[in-house]
């Protein structure tokens, strides 16, 4: 028998980290969008939505709710600047 070459590219650690990172960013974007719509309707403020998501995340992560709100608002502002 002859061996068949493996045509599948091997996944590297960096590829895996990048894929997980992209999934996390998509989840954060969806959470900010959903929260801003829930708070302010279709024209909801993304910064407020980001702050709310960050504050909620702070409940399970080891930092204060105020820090979470600031990080969430900062993330939403960064995302808005890059669009």
mmCIF file of C-alpha atoms in Angstrom:
data_model
loop_
_atom_site.group_PDB
_atom_site.id
_atom_site.type_symbol
_atom_site.label_atom_id
_atom_site.label_comp_id
_atom_site.label_asym_id
_atom_site.label_seq_id
_atom_site.Cartn_x
_atom_site.Cartn_y
_atom_site.Cartn_z
ATOM 1 C CA UNK A 1 0.000 0.000 0.000
ATOM 2 C CA UNK A 2 1.143 3.504 -0.710
ATOM 3 C CA UNK A 3 0.603 6.239 1.805
ATOM 4 C CA UNK A 4 -1.704 9.026 0.803
ATOM 5 C CA UNK A 5 -0.478 12.534 1.563
ATOM 6 C CA UNK A 6 -2.474 14.289 4.214
ATOM 7 C CA UNK A 7 -4.102 17.236 2.426
ATOM 8 C CA UNK A 8 -5.521 18.738 5.606
ATOM 9 C CA UNK A 9 -3.492 21.633 6.993
ATOM 10 C CA UNK A 10 -2.436 21.050 10.562
ATOM 11 C CA UNK A 11 -3.975 23.403 13.082
ATOM 12 C CA UNK A 12 -1.415 25.278 15.101
ATOM 13 C CA UNK A 13 -1.800 26.756 18.559
ATOM 14 C CA UNK A 14 -1.860 30.243 17.039
ATOM 15 C CA UNK A 15 -4.680 29.263 14.673
ATOM 16 C CA UNK A 16 -6.689 27.890 17.577
ATOM 17 C CA UNK A 17 -6.133 31.008 19.698
ATOM 18 C CA UNK A 18 -7.083 33.256 16.768
ATOM 19 C CA UNK A 19 -10.295 31.279 16.146
ATOM 20 C CA UNK A 20 -11.273 31.407 19.826
ATOM 21 C CA UNK A 21 -10.468 35.127 19.929
ATOM 22 C CA UNK A 22 -12.680 35.763 16.914
ATOM 23 C CA UNK A 23 -15.519 33.838 18.581
ATOM 24 C CA UNK A 24 -15.121 35.882 21.767
ATOM 25 C CA UNK A 25 -15.198 39.158 19.803
ATOM 26 C CA UNK A 26 -18.339 38.048 17.947
ATOM 27 C CA UNK A 27 -19.992 37.125 21.248
ATOM 28 C CA UNK A 28 -19.048 40.489 22.798
ATOM 29 C CA UNK A 29 -20.291 42.376 19.733
ATOM 30 C CA UNK A 30 -23.598 40.520 19.861
ATOM 31 C CA UNK A 31 -23.949 41.136 23.599
ATOM 32 C CA UNK A 32 -23.255 44.870 23.212
ATOM 33 C CA UNK A 33 -25.684 45.162 20.285
ATOM 34 C CA UNK A 34 -28.437 43.232 22.074
ATOM 35 C CA UNK A 35 -27.979 45.125 25.342
ATOM 36 C CA UNK A 36 -27.939 48.550 23.679
ATOM 37 C CA UNK A 37 -31.164 47.687 21.806
ATOM 38 C CA UNK A 38 -32.785 46.363 24.987
ATOM 39 C CA UNK A 39 -31.911 49.534 26.870
ATOM 40 C CA UNK A 40 -32.541 52.161 24.211
ATOM 41 C CA UNK A 41 -34.413 50.578 21.316
ATOM 42 C CA UNK A 42 -33.063 50.527 17.757
ATOM 43 C CA UNK A 43 -31.043 53.690 18.350
ATOM 44 C CA UNK A 44 -29.596 52.516 21.646
ATOM 45 C CA UNK A 45 -26.246 53.888 22.692
ATOM 46 C CA UNK A 46 -23.493 51.317 22.133
ATOM 47 C CA UNK A 47 -21.364 52.819 24.917
ATOM 48 C CA UNK A 48 -24.166 52.292 27.427
ATOM 49 C CA UNK A 49 -24.675 48.758 26.114
ATOM 50 C CA UNK A 50 -20.948 48.061 26.444
ATOM 51 C CA UNK A 51 -20.907 49.449 29.965
ATOM 52 C CA UNK A 52 -23.853 47.244 30.924
ATOM 53 C CA UNK A 53 -22.203 44.126 29.456
ATOM 54 C CA UNK A 54 -18.948 44.966 31.250
ATOM 55 C CA UNK A 55 -20.737 45.530 34.537
ATOM 56 C CA UNK A 56 -22.503 42.176 34.214
ATOM 57 C CA UNK A 57 -19.226 40.456 33.343
ATOM 58 C CA UNK A 58 -17.668 41.951 36.468
ATOM 59 C CA UNK A 59 -20.059 39.891 38.568
ATOM 60 C CA UNK A 60 -18.282 36.678 37.521
ATOM 61 C CA UNK A 61 -14.810 38.096 36.809
ATOM 62 C CA UNK A 62 -12.401 39.210 39.531
ATOM 63 C CA UNK A 63 -12.816 42.989 39.215
ATOM 64 C CA UNK A 64 -15.293 45.602 40.370
ATOM 65 C CA UNK A 65 -18.548 46.478 38.626
ATOM 66 C CA UNK A 66 -17.268 50.007 37.977
ATOM 67 C CA UNK A 67 -14.120 48.647 36.337
ATOM 68 C CA UNK A 68 -16.228 46.262 34.261
ATOM 69 C CA UNK A 69 -18.476 49.097 33.140
ATOM 70 C CA UNK A 70 -15.467 51.198 32.123
ATOM 71 C CA UNK A 71 -13.871 48.293 30.245
ATOM 72 C CA UNK A 72 -17.158 47.504 28.487
ATOM 73 C CA UNK A 73 -17.700 51.115 27.462
ATOM 74 C CA UNK A 74 -14.094 51.318 26.303
ATOM 75 C CA UNK A 75 -14.545 48.177 24.213
ATOM 76 C CA UNK A 76 -17.697 49.574 22.611
ATOM 77 C CA UNK A 77 -15.941 52.886 21.867
ATOM 78 C CA UNK A 78 -12.953 51.067 20.370
ATOM 79 C CA UNK A 79 -15.259 48.966 18.218
ATOM 80 C CA UNK A 80 -17.149 52.067 17.063
ATOM 81 C CA UNK A 81 -13.903 53.856 16.107
ATOM 82 C CA UNK A 82 -12.735 50.880 14.029
ATOM 83 C CA UNK A 83 -15.864 50.655 11.910
#
